[in-house]
PDB file of C-alpha atoms in Angstrom:
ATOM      1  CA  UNK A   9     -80.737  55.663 -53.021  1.00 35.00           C
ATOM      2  CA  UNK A  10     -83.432  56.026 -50.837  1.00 38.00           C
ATOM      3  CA  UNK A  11     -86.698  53.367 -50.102  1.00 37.00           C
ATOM      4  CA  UNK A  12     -89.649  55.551 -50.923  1.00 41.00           C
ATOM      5  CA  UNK A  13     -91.693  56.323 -48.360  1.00 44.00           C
ATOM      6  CA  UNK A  14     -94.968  55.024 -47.189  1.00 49.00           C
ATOM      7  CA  UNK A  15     -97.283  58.659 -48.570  1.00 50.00           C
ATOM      8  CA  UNK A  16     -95.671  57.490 -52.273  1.00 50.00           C
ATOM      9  CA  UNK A  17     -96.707  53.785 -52.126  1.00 51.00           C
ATOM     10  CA  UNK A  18    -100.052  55.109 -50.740  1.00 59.00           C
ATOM     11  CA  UNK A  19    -100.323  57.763 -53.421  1.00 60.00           C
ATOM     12  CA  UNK A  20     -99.263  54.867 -56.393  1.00 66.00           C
ATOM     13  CA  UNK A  21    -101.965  52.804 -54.843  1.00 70.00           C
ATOM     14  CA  UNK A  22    -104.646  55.139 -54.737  1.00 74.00           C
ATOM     15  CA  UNK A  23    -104.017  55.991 -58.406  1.00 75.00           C
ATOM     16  CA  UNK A  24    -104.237  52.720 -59.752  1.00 77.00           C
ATOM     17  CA  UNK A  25    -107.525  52.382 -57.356  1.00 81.00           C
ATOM     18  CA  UNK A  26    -108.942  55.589 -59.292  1.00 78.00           C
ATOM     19  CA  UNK A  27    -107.816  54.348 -62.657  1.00 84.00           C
ATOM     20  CA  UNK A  28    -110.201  51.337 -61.843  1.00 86.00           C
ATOM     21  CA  UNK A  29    -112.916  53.113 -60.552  1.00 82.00           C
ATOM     22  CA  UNK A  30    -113.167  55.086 -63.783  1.00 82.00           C
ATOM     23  CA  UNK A  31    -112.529  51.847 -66.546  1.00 88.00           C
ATOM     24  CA  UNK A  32    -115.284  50.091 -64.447  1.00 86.00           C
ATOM     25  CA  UNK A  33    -117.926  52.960 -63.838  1.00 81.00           C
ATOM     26  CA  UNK A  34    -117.426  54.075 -67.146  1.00 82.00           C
ATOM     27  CA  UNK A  35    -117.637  50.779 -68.946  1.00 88.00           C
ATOM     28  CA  UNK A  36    -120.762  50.075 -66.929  1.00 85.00           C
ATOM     29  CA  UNK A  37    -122.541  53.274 -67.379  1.00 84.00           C
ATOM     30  CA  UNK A  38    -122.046  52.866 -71.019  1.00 83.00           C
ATOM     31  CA  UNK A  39    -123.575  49.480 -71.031  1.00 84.00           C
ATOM     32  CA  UNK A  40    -126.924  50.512 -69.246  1.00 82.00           C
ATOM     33  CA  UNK A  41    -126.755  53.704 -71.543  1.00 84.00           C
ATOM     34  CA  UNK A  42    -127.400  51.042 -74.337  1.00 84.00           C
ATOM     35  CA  UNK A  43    -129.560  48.840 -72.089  1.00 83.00           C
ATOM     36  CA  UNK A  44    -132.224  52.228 -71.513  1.00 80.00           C
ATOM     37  CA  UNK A  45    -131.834  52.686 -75.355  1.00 84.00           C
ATOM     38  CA  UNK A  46    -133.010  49.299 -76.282  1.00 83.00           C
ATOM     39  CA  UNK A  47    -135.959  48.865 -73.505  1.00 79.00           C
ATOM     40  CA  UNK A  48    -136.944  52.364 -74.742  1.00 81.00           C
ATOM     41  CA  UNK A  49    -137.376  50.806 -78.791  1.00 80.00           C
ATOM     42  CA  UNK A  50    -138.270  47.313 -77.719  1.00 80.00           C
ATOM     43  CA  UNK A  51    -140.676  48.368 -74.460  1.00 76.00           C
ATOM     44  CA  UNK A  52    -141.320  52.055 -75.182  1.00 75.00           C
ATOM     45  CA  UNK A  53    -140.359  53.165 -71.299  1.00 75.00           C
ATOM     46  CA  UNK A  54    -137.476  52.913 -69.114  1.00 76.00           C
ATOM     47  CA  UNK A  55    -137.115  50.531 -66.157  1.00 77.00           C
ATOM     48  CA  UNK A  56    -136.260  52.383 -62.708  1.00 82.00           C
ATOM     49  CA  UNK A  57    -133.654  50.181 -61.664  1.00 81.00           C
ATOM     50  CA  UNK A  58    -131.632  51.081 -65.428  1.00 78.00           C
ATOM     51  CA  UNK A  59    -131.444  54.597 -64.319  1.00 81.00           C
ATOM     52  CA  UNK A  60    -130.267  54.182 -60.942  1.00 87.00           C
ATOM     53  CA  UNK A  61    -127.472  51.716 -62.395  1.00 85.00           C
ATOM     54  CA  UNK A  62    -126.722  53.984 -64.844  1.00 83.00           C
ATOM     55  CA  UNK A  63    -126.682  56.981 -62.187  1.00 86.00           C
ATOM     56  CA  UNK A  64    -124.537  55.090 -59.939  1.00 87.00           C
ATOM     57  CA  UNK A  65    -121.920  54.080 -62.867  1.00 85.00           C
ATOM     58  CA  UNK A  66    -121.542  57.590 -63.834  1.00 86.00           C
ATOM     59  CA  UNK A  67    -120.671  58.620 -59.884  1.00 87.00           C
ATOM     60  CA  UNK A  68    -118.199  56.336 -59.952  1.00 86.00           C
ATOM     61  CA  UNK A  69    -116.871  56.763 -62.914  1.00 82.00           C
ATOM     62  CA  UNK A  70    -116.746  60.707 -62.232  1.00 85.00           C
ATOM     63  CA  UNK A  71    -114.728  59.749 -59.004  1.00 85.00           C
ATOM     64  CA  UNK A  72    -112.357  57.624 -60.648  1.00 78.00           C
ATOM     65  CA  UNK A  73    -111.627  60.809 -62.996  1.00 82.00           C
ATOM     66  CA  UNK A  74    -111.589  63.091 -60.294  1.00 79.00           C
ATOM     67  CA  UNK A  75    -109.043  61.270 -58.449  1.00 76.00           C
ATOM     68  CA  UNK A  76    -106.940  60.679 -61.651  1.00 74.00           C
ATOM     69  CA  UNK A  77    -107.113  64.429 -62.494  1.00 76.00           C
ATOM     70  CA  UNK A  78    -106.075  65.416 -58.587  1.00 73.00           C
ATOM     71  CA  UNK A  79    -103.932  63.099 -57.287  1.00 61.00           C
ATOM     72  CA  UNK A  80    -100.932  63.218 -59.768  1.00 50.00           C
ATOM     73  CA  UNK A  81    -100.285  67.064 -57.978  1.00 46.00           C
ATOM     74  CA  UNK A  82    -100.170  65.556 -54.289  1.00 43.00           C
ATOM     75  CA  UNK A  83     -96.661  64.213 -54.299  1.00 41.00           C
ATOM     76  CA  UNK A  84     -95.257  67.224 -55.665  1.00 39.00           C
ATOM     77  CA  UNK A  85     -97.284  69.527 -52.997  1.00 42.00           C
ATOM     78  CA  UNK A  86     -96.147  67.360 -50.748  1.00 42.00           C
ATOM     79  CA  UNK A  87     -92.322  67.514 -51.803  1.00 39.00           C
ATOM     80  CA  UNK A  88     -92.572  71.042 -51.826  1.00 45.00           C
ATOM     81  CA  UNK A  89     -93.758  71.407 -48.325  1.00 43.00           C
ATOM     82  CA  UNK A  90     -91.538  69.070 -47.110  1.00 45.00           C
ATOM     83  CA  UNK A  91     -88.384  70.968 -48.563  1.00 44.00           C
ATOM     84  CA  UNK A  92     -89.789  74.123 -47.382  1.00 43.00           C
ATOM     85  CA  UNK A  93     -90.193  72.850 -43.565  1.00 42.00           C
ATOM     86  CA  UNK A  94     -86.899  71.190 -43.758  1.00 44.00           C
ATOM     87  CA  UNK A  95     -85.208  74.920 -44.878  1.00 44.00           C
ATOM     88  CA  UNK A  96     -87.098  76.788 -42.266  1.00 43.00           C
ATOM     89  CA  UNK A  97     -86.248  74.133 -39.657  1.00 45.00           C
ATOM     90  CA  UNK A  98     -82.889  74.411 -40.517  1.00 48.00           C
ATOM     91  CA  UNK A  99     -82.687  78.334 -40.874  1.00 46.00           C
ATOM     92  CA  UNK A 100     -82.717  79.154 -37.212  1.00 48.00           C
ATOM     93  CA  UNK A 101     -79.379  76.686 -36.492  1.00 59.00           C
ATOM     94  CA  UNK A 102     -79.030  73.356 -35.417  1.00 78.00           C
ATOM     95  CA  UNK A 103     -81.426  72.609 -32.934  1.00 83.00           C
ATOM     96  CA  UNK A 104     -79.768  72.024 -30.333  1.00 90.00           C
ATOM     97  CA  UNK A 105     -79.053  73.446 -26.727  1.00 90.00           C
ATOM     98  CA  UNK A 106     -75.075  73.623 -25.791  1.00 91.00           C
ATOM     99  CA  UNK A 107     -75.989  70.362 -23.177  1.00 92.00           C
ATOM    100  CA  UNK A 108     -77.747  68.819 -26.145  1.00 93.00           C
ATOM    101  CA  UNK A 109     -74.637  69.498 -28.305  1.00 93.00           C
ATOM    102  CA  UNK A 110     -71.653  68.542 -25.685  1.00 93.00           C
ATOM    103  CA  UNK A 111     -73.290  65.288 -25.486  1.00 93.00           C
ATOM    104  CA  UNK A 112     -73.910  64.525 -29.262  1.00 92.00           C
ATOM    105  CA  UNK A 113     -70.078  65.929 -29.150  1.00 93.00           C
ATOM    106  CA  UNK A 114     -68.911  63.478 -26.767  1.00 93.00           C
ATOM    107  CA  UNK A 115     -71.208  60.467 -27.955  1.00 92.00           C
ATOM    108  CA  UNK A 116     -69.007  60.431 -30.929  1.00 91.00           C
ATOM    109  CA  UNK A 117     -66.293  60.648 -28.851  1.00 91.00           C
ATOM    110  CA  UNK A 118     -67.269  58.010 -27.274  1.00 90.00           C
ATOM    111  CA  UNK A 119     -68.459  55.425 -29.910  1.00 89.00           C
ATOM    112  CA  UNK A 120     -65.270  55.700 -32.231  1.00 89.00           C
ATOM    113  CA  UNK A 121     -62.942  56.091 -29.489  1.00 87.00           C
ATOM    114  CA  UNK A 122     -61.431  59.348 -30.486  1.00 83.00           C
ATOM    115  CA  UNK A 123     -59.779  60.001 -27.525  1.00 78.00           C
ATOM    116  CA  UNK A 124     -58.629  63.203 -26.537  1.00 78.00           C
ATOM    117  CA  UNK A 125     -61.970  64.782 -27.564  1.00 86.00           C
ATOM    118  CA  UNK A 126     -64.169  64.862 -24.959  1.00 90.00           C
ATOM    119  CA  UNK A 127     -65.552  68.165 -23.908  1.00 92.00           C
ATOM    120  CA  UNK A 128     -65.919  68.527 -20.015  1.00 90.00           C
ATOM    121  CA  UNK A 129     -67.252  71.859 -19.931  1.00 90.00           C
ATOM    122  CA  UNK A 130     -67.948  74.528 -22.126  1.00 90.00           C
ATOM    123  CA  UNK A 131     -67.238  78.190 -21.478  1.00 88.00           C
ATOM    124  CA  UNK A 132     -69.800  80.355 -22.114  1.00 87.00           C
ATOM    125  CA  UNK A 133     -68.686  84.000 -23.094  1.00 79.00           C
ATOM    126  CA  UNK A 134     -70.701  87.617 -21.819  1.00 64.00           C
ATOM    127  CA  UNK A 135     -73.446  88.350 -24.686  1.00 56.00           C
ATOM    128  CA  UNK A 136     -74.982  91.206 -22.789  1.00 53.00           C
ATOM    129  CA  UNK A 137     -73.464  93.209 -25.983  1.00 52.00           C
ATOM    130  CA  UNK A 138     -74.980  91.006 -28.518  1.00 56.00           C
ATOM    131  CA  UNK A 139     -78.217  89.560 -29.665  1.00 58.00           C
ATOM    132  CA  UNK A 140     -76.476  85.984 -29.840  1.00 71.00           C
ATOM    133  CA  UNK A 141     -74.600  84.076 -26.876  1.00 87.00           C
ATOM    134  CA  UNK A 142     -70.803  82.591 -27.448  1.00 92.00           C
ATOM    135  CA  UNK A 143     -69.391  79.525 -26.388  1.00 92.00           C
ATOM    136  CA  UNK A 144     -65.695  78.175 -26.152  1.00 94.00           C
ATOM    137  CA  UNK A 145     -63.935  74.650 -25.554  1.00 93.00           C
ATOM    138  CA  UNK A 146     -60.101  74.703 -25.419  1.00 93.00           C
ATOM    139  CA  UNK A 147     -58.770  71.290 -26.605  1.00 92.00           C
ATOM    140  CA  UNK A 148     -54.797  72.355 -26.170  1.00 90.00           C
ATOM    141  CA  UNK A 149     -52.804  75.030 -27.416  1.00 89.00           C
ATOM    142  CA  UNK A 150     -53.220  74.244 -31.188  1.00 89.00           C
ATOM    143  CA  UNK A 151     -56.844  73.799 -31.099  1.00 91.00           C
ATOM    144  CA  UNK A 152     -60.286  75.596 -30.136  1.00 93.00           C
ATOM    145  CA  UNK A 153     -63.770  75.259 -30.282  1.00 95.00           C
ATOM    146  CA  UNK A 154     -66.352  78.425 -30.849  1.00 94.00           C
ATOM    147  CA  UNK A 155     -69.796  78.560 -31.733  1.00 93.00           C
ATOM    148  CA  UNK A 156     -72.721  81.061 -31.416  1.00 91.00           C
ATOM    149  CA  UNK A 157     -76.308  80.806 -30.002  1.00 90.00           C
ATOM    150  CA  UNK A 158     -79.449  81.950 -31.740  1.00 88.00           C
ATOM    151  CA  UNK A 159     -82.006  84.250 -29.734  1.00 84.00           C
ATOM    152  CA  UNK A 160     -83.291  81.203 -28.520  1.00 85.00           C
ATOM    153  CA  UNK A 161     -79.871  79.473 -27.178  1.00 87.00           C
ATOM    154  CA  UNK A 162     -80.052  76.864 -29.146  1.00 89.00           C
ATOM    155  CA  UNK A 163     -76.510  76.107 -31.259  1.00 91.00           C
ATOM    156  CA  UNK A 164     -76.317  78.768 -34.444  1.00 90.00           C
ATOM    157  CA  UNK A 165     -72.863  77.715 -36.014  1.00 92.00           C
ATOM    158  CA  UNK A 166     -69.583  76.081 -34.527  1.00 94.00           C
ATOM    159  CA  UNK A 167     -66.059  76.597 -35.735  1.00 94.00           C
ATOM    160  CA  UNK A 168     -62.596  74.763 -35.177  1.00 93.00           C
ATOM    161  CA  UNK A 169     -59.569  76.671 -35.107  1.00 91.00           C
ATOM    162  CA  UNK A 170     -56.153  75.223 -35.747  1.00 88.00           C
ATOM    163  CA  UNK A 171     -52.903  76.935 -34.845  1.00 86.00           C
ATOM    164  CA  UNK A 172     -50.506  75.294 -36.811  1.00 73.00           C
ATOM    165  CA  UNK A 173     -47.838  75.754 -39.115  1.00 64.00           C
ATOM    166  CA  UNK A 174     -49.884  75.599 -42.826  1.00 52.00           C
ATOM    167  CA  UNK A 175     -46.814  73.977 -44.508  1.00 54.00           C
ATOM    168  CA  UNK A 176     -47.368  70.994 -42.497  1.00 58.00           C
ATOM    169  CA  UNK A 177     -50.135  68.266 -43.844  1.00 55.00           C
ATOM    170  CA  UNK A 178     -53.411  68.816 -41.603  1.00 52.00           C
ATOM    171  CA  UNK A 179     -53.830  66.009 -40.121  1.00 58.00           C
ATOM    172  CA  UNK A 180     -54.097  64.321 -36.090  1.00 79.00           C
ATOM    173  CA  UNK A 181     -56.416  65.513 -33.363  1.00 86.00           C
ATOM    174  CA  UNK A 182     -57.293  68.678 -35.768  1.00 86.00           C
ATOM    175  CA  UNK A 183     -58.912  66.286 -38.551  1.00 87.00           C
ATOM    176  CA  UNK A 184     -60.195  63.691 -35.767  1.00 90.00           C
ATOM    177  CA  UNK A 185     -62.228  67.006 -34.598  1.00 91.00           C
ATOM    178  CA  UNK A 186     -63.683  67.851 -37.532  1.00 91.00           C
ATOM    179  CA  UNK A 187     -64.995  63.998 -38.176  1.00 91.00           C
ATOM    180  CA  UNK A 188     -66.587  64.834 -35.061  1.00 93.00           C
ATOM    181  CA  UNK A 189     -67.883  67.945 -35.489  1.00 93.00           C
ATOM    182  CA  UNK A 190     -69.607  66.482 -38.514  1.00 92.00           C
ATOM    183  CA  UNK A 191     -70.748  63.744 -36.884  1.00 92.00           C
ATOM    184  CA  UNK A 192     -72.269  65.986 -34.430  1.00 91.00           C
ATOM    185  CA  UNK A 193     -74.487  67.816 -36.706  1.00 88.00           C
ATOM    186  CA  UNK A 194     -75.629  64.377 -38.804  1.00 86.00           C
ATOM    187  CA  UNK A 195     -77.075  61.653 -36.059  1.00 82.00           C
ATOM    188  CA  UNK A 196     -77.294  59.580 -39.109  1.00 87.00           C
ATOM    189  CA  UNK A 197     -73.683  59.765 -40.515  1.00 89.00           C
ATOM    190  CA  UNK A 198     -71.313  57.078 -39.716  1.00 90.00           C
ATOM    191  CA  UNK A 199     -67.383  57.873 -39.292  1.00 90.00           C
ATOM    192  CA  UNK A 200     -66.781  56.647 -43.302  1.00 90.00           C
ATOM    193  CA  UNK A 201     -69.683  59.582 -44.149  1.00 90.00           C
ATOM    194  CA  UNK A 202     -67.614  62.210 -42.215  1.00 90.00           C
ATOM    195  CA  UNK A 203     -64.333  61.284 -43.973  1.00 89.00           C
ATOM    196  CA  UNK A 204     -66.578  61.473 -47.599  1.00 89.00           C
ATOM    197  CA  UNK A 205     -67.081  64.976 -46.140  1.00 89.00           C
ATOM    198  CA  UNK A 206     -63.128  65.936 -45.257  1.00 87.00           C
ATOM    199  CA  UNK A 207     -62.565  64.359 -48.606  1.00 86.00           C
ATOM    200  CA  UNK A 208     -64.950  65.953 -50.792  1.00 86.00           C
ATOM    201  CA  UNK A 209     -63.934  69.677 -49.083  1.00 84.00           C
ATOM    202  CA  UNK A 210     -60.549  68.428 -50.911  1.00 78.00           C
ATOM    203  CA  UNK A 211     -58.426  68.363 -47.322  1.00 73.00           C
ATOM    204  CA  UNK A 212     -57.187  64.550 -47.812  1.00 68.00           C
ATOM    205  CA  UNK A 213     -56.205  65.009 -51.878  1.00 58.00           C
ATOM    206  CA  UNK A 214     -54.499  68.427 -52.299  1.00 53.00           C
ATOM    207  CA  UNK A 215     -52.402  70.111 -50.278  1.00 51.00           C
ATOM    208  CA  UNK A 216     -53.682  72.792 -48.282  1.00 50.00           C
ATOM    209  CA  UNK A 217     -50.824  74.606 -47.049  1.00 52.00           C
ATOM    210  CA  UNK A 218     -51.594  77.539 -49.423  1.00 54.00           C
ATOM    211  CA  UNK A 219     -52.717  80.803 -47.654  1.00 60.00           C
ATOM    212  CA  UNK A 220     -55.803  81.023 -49.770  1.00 63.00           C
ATOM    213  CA  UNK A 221     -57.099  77.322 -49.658  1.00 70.00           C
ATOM    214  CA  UNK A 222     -60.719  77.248 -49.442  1.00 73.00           C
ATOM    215  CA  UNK A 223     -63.069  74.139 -49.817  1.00 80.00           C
ATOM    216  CA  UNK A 224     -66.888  74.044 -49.450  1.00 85.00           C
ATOM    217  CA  UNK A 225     -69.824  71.356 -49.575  1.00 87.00           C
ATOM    218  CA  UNK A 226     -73.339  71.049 -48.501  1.00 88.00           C
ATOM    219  CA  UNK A 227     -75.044  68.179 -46.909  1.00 85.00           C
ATOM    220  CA  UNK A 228     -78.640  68.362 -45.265  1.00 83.00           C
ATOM    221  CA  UNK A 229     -79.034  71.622 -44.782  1.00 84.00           C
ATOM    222  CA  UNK A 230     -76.184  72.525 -43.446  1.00 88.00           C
ATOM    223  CA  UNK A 231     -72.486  74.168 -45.311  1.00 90.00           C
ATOM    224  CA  UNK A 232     -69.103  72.349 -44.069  1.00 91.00           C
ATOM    225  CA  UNK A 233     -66.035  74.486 -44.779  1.00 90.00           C
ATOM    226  CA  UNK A 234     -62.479  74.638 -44.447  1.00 88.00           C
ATOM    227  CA  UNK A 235     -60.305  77.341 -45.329  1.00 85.00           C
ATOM    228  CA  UNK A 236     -56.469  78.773 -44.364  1.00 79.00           C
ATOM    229  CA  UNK A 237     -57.092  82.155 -42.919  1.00 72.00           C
ATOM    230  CA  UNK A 238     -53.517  82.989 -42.236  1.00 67.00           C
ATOM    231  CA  UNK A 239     -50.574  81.470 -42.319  1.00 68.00           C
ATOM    232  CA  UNK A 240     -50.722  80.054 -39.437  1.00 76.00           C
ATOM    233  CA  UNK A 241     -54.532  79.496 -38.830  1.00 84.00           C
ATOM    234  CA  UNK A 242     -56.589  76.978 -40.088  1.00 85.00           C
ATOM    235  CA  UNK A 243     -60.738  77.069 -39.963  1.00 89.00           C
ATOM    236  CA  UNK A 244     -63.328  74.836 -40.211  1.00 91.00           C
ATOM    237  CA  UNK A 245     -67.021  75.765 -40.024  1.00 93.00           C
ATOM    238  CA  UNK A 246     -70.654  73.976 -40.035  1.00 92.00           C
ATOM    239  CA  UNK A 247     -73.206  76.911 -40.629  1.00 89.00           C
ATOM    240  CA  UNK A 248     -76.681  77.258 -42.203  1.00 85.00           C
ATOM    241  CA  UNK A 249     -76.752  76.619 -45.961  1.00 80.00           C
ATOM    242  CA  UNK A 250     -78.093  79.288 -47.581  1.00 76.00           C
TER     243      UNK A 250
END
């Protein structure tokens, strides 16, 4: 569960401040509204500074109601705008140049101890064919690292491929590198979130040596997804939800 954030306290406080406003201008421009009546019967005129009182209570009153009427619509604006920045942000990939990404890569790496891991240097494939740029990492034989650039070289999608015999549990350096690969993509996420990920894609509680095993979920934006290609080729893939 998330604290809410500073805009909703601010919009909860400027309700009840409203609410006030109104009760109070209201009240009091109904009490000089009687006060005008009575100096009008007892006095036959109506003193200056009752009008301007009673002028003044119905401004504020009128504010309160204004604000009660408008404000109720801001937090769902808001949301709304919110959500739709977050999707755009996250439609054109994942923000990040391949420097930017080797070094979120290996920061992982680096603070869980997952040794083995660490990128050095990642190959960068011809694109003068394509719109989009390629990269590579070769871990060992069994295991590779691909992803694709957006027109503005910044990281579009990244994929794992494991060579491996799918009869076998997945498991070792191939499940170590997708808890980093998620880790990668969520700053926030601790090791135990990446692991709810592997788990909830249904890796750790079934077993996937079927040929047509394919598991899916979405966090923040972004799809996580591991399938069995071929029967000897495993996948796992962070891309754009959609």
């Amino acid at each position: 569960m998330r604290v809410r954030n500073n805009d909703a306290l601010r919009g909860e406080n400027l309700q009840y401040l409203f609410t006030i406003l109104f009760i109070l201008g209201f009240m009091a421009f109904f009490v000089f509204v009687v006060l005008i009546i009575l100096s009008i019967r007892k006095h036959n005129r109506i003193p200056i500074r009752y009008v301007i009182l009673t002028a003044a209570c119905f401004a504020i009153a009128s504010i309160g109601m204004y604000g009660m009427l408008t404000l109720p619509s801001t937090p769902l604006q808001s949301f709304g705008t919110d959500h739709t920045e977050k999707h755009e942000s996250n439609a054109s990939g994942f923000h990040m140049t391949t420097v930017e990404f080797k070094n979120k890569f290996n920061g992982a790496v680096g603070k869980y101890r997952l040794n083995g891991l660490s990128i050095t240097r990642l190959d960068m494939k011809d694109s003068s064919e394509q719109s989009t740029g390629v990269f590579e990492y070769v871990f060992n034989d069994k295991l590779r690292l691909v992803g694709t650039l957006n027109s503005d070289q910044k990281v579009q999608e990244v994929r794992l491929y494991w060579t491996g015999d799918v009869n076998e549990p997945t498991g070792g350096i191939f499940l170590t590198a997708i808890a980093t690969l998620i880790l990668t993509t969520n700053s926030e996420y601790t090791y135990n979130d990446a692991q709810d990920v592997i788990q909830v894609m249904g890796i750790l509680d079934r077993d996937v040596s079927q040929s047509d095993f394919d598991g899916a979920t979405v966090r923040n934006g972004y799809e996580y997804r591991f399938s069995v290609e071929d029967h000897d080729l495993s996948t796992f893939e962070i891309t754009v939800a959609k």
